[in-house]
Coordinates of C-alpha atoms and ligand atoms in Angstrom, one line a residue:
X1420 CA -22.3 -19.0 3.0
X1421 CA -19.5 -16.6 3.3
X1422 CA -20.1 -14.7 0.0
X1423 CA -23.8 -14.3 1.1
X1424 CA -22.7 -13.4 4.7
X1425 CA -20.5 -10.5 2.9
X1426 CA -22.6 -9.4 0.5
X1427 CA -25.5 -8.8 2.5
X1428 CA -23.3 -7.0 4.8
X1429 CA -21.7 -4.5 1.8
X1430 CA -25.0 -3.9 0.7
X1431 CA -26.7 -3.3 3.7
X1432 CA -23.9 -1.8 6.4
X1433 CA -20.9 -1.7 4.5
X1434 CA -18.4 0.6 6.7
X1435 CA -20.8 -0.3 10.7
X1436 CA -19.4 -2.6 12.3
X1437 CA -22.3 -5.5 11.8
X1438 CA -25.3 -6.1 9.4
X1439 CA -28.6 -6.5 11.1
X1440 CA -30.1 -8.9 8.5
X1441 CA -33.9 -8.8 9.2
X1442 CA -33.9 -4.8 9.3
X1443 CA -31.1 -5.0 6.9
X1444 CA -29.4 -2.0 8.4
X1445 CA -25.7 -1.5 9.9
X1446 CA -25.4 -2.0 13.8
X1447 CA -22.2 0.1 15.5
X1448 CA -22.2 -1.5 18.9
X1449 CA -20.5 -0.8 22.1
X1450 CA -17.3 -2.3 22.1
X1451 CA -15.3 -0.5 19.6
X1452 CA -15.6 3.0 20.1
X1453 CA -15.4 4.7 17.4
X1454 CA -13.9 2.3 15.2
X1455 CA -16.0 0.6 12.6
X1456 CA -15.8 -1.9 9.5
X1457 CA -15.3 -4.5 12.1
X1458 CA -17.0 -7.2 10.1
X1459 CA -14.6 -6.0 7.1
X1460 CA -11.4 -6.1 9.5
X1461 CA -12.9 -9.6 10.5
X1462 CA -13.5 -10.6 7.0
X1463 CA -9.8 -10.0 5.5
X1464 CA -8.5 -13.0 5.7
X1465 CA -11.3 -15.4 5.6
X1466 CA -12.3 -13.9 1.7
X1467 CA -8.6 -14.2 1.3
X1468 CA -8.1 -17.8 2.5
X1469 CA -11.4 -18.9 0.2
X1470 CA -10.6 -17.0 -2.6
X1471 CA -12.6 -14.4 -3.0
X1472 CA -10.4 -11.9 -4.3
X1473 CA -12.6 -9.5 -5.9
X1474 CA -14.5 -9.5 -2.3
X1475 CA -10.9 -8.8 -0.7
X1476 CA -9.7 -6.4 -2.7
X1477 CA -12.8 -4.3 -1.6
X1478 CA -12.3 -4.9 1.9
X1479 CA -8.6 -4.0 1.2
X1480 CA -9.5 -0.7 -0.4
X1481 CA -11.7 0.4 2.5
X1482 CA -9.1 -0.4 4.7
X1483 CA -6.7 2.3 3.2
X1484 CA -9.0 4.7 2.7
X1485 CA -11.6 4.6 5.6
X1486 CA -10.2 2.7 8.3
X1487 CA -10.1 5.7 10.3
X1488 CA -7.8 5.0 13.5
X1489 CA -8.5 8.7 15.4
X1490 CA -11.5 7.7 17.3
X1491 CA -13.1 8.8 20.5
X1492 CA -15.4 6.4 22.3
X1493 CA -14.9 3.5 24.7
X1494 CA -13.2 0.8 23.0
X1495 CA -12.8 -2.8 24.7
X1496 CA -9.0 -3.4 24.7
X1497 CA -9.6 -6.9 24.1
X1498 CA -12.2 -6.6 21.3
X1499 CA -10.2 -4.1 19.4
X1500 CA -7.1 -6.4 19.9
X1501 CA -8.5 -9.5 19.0
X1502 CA -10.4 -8.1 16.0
X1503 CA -8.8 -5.3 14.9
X1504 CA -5.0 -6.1 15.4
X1505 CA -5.5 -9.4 15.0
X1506 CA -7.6 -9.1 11.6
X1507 CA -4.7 -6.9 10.2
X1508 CA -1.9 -8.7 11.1
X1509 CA -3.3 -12.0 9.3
X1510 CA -4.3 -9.8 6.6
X1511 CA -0.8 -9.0 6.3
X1512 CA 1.3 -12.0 7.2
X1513 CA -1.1 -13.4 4.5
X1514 CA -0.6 -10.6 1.9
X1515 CA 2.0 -9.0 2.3
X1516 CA 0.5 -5.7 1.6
X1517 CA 2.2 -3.0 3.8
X1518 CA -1.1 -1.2 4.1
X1519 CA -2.1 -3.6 7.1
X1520 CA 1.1 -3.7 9.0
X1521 CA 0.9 0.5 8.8
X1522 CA -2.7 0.7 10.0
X1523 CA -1.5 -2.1 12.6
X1524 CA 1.7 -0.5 14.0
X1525 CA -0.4 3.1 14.4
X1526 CA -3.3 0.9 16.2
X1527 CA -0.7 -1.2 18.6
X1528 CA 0.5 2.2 19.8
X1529 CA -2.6 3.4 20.8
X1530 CA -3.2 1.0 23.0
X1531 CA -0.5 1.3 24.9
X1532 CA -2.0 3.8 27.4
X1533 CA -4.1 1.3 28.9
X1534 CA -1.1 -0.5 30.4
X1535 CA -0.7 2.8 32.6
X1536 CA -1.3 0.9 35.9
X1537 CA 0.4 1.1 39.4
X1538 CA 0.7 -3.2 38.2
X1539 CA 0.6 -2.8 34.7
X1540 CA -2.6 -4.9 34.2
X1541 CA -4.4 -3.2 31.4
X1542 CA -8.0 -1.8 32.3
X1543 CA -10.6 -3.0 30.3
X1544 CA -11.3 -0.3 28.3
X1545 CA -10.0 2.9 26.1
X1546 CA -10.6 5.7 24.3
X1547 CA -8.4 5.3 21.8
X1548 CA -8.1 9.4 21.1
X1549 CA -7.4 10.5 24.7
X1550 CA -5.6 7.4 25.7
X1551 CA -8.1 7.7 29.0
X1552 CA -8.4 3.9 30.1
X1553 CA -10.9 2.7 33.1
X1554 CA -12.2 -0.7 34.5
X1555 CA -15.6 -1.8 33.3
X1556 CA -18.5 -0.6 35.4
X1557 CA -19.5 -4.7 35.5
X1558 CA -16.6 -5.7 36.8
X1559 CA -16.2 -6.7 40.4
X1560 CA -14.3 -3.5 42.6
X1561 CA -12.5 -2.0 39.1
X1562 CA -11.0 -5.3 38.5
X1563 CA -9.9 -6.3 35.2
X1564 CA -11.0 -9.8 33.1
X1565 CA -9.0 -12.8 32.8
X1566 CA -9.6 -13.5 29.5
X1567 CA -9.2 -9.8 28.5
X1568 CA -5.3 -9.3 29.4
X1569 CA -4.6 -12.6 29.1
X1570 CA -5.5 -12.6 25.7
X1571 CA -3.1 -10.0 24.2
X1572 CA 0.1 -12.0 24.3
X1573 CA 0.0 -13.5 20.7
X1574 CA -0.9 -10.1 19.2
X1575 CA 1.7 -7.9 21.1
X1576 CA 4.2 -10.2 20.4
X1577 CA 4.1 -9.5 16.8
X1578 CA 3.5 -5.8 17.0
X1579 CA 7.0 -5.9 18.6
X1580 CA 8.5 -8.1 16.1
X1581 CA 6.9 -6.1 13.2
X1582 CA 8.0 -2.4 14.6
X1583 CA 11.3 -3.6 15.7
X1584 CA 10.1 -1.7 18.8
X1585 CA 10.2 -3.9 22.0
X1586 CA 7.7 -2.1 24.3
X1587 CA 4.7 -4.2 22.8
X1588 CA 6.4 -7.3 24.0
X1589 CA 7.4 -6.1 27.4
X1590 CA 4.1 -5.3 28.3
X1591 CA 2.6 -8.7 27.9
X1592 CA 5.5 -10.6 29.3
X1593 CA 4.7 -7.9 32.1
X1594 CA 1.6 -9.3 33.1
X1595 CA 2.9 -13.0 32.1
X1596 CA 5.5 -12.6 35.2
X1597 CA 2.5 -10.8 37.5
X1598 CA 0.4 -13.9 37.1
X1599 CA 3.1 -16.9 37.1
X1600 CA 4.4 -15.3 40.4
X1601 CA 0.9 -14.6 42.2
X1602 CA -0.4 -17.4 44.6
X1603 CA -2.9 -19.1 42.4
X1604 CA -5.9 -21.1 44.6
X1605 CA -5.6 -24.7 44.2
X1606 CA -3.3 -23.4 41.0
X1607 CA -6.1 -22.5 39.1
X1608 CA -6.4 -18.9 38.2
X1609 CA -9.9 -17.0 39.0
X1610 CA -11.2 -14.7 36.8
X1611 CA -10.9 -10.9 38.5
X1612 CA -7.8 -9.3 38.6
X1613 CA -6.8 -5.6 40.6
X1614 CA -5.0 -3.4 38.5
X1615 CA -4.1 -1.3 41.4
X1616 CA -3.0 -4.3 44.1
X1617 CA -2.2 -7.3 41.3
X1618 CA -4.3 -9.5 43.5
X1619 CA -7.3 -11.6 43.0
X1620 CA -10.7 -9.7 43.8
X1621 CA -12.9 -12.6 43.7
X1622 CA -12.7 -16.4 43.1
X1623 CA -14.3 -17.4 40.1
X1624 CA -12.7 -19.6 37.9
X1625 CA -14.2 -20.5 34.4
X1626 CA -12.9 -22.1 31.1
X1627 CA -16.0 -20.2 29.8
X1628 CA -16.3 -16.2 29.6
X1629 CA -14.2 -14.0 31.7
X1630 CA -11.3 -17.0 31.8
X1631 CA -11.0 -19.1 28.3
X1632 CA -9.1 -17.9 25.9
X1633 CA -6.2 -16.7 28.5
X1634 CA -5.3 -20.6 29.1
X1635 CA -5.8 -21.0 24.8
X1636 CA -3.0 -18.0 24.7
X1637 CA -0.9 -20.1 27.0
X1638 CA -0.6 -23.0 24.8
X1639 CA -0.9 -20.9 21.5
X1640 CA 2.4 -19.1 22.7
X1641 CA 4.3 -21.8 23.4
X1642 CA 3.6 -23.1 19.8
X1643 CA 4.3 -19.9 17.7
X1644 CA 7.7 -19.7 19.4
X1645 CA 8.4 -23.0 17.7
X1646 CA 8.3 -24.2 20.8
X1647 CA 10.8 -22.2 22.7
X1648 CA 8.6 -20.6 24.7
X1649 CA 8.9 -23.0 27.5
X1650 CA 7.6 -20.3 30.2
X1651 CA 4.3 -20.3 28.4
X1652 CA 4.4 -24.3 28.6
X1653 CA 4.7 -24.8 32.1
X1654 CA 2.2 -22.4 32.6
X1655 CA -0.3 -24.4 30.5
X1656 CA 0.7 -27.7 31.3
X1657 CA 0.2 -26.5 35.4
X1658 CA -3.2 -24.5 35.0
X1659 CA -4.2 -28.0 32.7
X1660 CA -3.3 -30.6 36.1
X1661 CA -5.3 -27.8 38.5
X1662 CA -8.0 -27.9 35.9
X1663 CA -8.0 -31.5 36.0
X1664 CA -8.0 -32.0 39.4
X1665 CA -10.8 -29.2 40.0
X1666 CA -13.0 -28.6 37.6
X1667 CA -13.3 -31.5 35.0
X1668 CA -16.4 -33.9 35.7
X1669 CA -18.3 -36.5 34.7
X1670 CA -22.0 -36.2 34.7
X1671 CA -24.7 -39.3 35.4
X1672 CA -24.7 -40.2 31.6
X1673 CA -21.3 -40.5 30.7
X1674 CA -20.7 -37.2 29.3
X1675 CA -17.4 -35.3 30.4
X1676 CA -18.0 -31.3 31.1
X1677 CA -15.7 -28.9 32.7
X1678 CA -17.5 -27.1 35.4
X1679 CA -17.6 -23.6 37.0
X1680 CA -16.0 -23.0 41.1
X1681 CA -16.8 -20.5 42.6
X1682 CA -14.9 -20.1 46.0
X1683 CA -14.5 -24.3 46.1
X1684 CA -17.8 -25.2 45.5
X1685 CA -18.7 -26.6 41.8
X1686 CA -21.2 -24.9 39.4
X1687 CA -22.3 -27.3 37.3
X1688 CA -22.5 -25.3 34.0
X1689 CA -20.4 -25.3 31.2
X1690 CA -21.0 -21.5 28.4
X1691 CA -20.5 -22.4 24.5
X1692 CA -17.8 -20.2 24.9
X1693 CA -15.7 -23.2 26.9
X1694 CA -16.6 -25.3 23.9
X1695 CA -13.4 -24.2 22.5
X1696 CA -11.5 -26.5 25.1
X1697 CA -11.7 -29.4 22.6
X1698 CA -9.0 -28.0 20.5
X1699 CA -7.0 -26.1 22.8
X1700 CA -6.6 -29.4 24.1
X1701 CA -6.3 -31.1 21.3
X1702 CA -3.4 -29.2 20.3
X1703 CA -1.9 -29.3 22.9
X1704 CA -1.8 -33.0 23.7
X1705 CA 1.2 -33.2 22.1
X1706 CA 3.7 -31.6 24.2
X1707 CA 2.0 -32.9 27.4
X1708 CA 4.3 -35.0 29.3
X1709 CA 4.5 -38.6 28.1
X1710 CA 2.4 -40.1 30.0
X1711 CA -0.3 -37.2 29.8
X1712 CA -0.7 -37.1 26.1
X1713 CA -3.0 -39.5 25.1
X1714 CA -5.1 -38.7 28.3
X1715 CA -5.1 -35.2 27.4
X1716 CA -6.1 -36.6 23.1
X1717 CA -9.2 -38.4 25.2
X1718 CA -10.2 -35.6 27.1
X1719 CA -10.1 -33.1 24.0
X1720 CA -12.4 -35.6 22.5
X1721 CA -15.1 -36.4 25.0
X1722 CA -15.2 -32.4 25.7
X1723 CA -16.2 -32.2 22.2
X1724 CA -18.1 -34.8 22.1
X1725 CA -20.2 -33.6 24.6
X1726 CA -20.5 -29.9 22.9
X1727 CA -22.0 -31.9 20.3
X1728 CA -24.8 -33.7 22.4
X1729 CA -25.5 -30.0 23.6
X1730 CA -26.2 -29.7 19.8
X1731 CA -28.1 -32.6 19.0
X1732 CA -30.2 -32.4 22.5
X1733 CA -32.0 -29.0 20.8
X1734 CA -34.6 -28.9 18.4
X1735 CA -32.7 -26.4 16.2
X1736 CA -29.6 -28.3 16.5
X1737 CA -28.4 -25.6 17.6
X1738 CA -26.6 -24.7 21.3
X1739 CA -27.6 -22.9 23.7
X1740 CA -25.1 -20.5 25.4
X1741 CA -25.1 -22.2 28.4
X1742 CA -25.8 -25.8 29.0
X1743 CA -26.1 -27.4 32.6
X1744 CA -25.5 -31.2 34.6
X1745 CA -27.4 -30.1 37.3
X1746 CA -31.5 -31.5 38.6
X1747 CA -31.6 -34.1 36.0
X1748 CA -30.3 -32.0 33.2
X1749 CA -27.1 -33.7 30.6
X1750 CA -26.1 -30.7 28.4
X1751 CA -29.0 -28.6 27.8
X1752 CA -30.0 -25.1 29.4
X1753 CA -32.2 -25.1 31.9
X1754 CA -32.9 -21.3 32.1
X1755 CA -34.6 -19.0 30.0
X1756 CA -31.9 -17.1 29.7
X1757 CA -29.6 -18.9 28.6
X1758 CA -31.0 -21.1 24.9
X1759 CA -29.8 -18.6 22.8
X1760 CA -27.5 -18.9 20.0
X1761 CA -25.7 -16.2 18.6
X1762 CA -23.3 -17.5 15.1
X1763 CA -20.8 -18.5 18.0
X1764 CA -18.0 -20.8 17.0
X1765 CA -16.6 -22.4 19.3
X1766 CA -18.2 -25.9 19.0
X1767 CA -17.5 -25.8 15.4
X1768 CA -13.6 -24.6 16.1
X1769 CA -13.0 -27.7 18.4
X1770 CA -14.3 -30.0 15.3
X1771 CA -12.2 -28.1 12.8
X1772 CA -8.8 -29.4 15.2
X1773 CA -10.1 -32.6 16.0
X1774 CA -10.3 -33.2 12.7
X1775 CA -7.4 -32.0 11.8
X1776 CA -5.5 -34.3 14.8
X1777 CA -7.3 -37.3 14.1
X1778 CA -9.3 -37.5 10.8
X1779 CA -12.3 -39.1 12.6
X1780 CA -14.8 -38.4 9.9
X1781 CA -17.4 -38.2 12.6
X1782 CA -15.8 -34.4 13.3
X1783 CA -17.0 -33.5 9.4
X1784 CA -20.3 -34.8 10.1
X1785 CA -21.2 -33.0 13.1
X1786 CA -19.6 -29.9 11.2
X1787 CA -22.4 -30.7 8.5
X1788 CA -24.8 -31.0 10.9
X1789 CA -24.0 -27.2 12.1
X1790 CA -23.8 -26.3 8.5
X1791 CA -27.4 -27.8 7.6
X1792 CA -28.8 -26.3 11.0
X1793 CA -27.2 -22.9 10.4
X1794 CA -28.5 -23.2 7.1
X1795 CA -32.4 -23.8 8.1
X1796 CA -32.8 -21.9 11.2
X1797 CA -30.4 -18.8 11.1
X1798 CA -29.8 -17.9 7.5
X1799 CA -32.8 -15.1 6.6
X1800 CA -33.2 -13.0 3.1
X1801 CA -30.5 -10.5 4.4
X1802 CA -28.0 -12.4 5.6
X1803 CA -27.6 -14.4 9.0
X1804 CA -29.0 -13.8 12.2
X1805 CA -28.5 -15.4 15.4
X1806 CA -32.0 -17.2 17.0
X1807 CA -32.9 -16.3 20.6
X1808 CA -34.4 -20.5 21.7
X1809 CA -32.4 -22.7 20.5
X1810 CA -35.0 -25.2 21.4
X1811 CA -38.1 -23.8 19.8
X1812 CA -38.4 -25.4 16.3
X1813 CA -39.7 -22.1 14.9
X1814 CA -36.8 -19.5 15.4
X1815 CA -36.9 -16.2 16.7
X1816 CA -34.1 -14.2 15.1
X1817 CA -32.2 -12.0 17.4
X1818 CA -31.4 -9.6 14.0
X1819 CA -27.4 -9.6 14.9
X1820 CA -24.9 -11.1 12.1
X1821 CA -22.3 -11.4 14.7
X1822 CA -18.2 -10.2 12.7
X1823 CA -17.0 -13.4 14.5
X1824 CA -19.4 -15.5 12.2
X1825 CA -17.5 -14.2 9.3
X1826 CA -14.4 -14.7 10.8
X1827 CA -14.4 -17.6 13.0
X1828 CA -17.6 -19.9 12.4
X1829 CA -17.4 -19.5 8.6
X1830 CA -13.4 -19.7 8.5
X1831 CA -13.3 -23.1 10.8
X1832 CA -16.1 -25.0 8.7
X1833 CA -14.0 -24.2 5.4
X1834 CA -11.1 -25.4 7.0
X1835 CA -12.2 -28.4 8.5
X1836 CA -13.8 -28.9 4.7
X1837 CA -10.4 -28.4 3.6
X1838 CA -7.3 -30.1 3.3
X1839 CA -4.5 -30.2 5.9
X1840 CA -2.1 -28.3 4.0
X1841 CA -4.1 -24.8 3.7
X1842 CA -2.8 -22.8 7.1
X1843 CA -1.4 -26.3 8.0
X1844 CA -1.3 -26.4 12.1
X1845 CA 2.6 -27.0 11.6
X1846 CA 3.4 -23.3 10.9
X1847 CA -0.1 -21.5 11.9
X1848 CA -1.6 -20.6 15.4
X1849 CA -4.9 -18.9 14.8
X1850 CA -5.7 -15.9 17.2
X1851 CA -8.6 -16.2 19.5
X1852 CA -10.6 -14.6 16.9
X1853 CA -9.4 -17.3 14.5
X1854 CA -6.8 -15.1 12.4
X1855 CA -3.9 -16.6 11.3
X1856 CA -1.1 -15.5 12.7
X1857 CA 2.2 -17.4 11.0
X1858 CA 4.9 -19.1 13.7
X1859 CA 8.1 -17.3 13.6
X1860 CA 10.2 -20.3 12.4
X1861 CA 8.5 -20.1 8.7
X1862 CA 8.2 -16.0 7.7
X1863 CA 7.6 -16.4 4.8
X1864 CA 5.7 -13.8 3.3
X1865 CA 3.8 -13.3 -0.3
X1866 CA 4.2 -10.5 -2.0
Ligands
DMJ1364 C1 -14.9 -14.4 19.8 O1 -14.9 -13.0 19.7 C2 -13.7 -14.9 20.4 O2 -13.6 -16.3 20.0 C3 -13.5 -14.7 21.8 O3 -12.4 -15.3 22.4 C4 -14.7 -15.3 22.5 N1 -16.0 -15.0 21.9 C5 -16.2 -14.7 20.6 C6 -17.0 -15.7 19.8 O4 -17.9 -16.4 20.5

């Protein structure tokens, strides 16, 4: 799947950013300004990891030569971080190759300029030529996202240990202290943020888009530091009991979801994006308290378990983005707007840790089940494309191969295909855009 995934994009968009795989063109997008290749940048590691060398080495050589850094344009902070520095610091803790950590180092500093704030919250995006940062135009009274600064922390961290140069690291644990001291509603953190006052500009809290993968960065901190990191712990462990307490559920049928709250009162919805709560807490059952852990092992489960009914409830099976426990509904959209299924991951990542944590062969079947359903509905003759109703047995493909398919989707099904000592969970965390990023405790680097 991956080879056909990458080929399809090198011969049809090699050097955009994605492949559109029914006009079989090269799509540049929004989000990265002028920075492209992001499907190769995304790619690195995953050809590495399966072995596709020859594949690698290409992406490699287009990193050195055309990975061209001195771009205008508005850039998402958090997509180029996630993607971009992300991508190349895998590539290199996997390699070695110095050509990564250079393109890295000169990357990190550019977006520095974003953290120029009266609070030092970053604004959500860049242009990464002029160093000109500003608040999305979407987002509530300037604010900025949850899930954008609070997702920078693994990356930054290693830009500072990489550069020797601290600045990188003082910028995350910046916003770290900003949000551990700020009064937090019911301890749960919402999702808008002011740059300008550091306080809350709405109250919205979500474990899907605009909150999630700031609570994964919690727990994935604590672990890289070989657990030293104990701020980061009690952080987690404290936004885990307030999400317990608030927004977990159980709905008519048995199935456990983790809602929306707006303001105190309960959406019942849960995005595939929160999907990925399965493994967060999964791995993080472990250093729960002692009386928490196996409650915490349950929860990851039936979380999962119930992303997987809002696979099997489709026709496609397929998930929608959104599923809902509301006027009769048990994990299946309800709106229009919301069956569509883009090559996301998330459901797939939460088998690939549960499987890894408890070797329930159920978590390889329902991975199967994806691979079968990804294989029938969204693969097309130029690659794969994500389908707009997940509940219409024939597809309409919304022409997108999505870089996070190559990097995430494609890169969790090997490894929950694999065995438990490739990128064993011992001495990996994987970034949010599921690059390995290696725990400090075991550098060891190839050369
Ligand atoms: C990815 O880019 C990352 O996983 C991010 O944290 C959330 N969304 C996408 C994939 O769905």
């Amino acid at each position: 799947m991956m080879k056909f995934a990458w080929d399809n994009y090198k011969h049809y968009a090699w050097g955009k950013n994605e492949l559109r795989p029914l006009t079989r063109n090269g799509h540049i997008g929004t989000m990265f300004g002028g920075l492209r290749g992001a499907s190769i940048i995304d790619s690195l590691d995953t050809l590495y990891i399966m072995d596709l060398l020859e594949e690698y080495e290409e992406a490699k050589d287009w990193v050195e030569n055309n990975l061209d850094l001195n771009s205008n344009g508005e850039s998402s902070l958090f997509e180029v971080n996630i993607r971009y520095v992300g991508g190349l610091l895998s590539a290199y803790y996997l390699t070695g190759n110095e050509v990564f950590k250079k393109k890295v180092l000169e990357l990190g500093e550019k977006l520095l300029p974003a953290f120029n704030t009266p609070t030092g919250i970053p604004r959500g995006v860049i242009n990464l030529g002029s160093g000109t940062s500003w608040s999305w135009g979407w987002a509530s009274a300037g604010s900025s996202i949850l899930a954008e600064f609070g997702t920078l922390h693994l990356e930054f961290v290693h830009l500072s240990e990489l550069s020797n140069n601290p600045v990188f690291r003082e910028k995350v644990m910046n916003i770290r202290k900003l949000l551990n001291k700020i009064e937090k509603p019911h301890g749960l953190y919402p999702n808008f943020l002011s740059p300008v006052t550091g306080n809350w500009v709405q109250h919205h809290v979500s474990l899907g888009g605009l909150g999630d993968s700031f609570y994964e960065y919690l727990i994935k901190s604590y672990l890289m530091s070989d657990k030293t990191d104990e701020e980061a712990k009690k952080m987690y462990y404290s936004a885990l009991e307030a999400i317990e307490a608030n927004l977990v559920q159980q709905s008519p049928g048995g199935l456990t979801y983790l809602a929306e709250w707006r303001g105190g009162i309960l959406d019942h919805k849960m995005g595939h994006l929160a999907c990925f709560a399965g493994g967060m807490l999964g791995i993080g059952a472990e250093d729960g308290a002692p009386e928490k852990k196996q409650r915490y092992l349950d929860l990851a489960g039936e979380i999962t378990h119930t992303c997987h009914e809002s696979y099997t409830r489709s026709a496609t099976k397929l998930g929608p983005e959104a599923f809902r426990f509301d006027a009769g509904a048990e994990a299946t959209a309800t709106r229009l707007s919301e069956r569509y299924y883009i090559l996301r991951p998330e459901v797939i990542e939460s088998y690939m840790y549960m499987w890894r944590l408890t070797h329930d062969p159920k978590y390889r079947e329902w991975g199967w089940e994806a691979v079968e359903a990804l294989e029938k509905h969204c693969r097309v003759e130029g690659g794969y494309s994500g389908i707009r109703d997940v509940y219409a047995s024939a597809v309409s493909h919304d022409n997108m191969q999505q870089s996070f398919f190559l990097s995430e989707t494609l890169k969790y099904l090997y490894l929950l295909f694999s065995d438990d000592d490739l990128l064993p969970l011992q001495d990996w965390v994987f970034n949010t855009e599921d690059q390995p990023e290696i725990f400090f405790c075991v550098c060891i680097l190839k050369t």
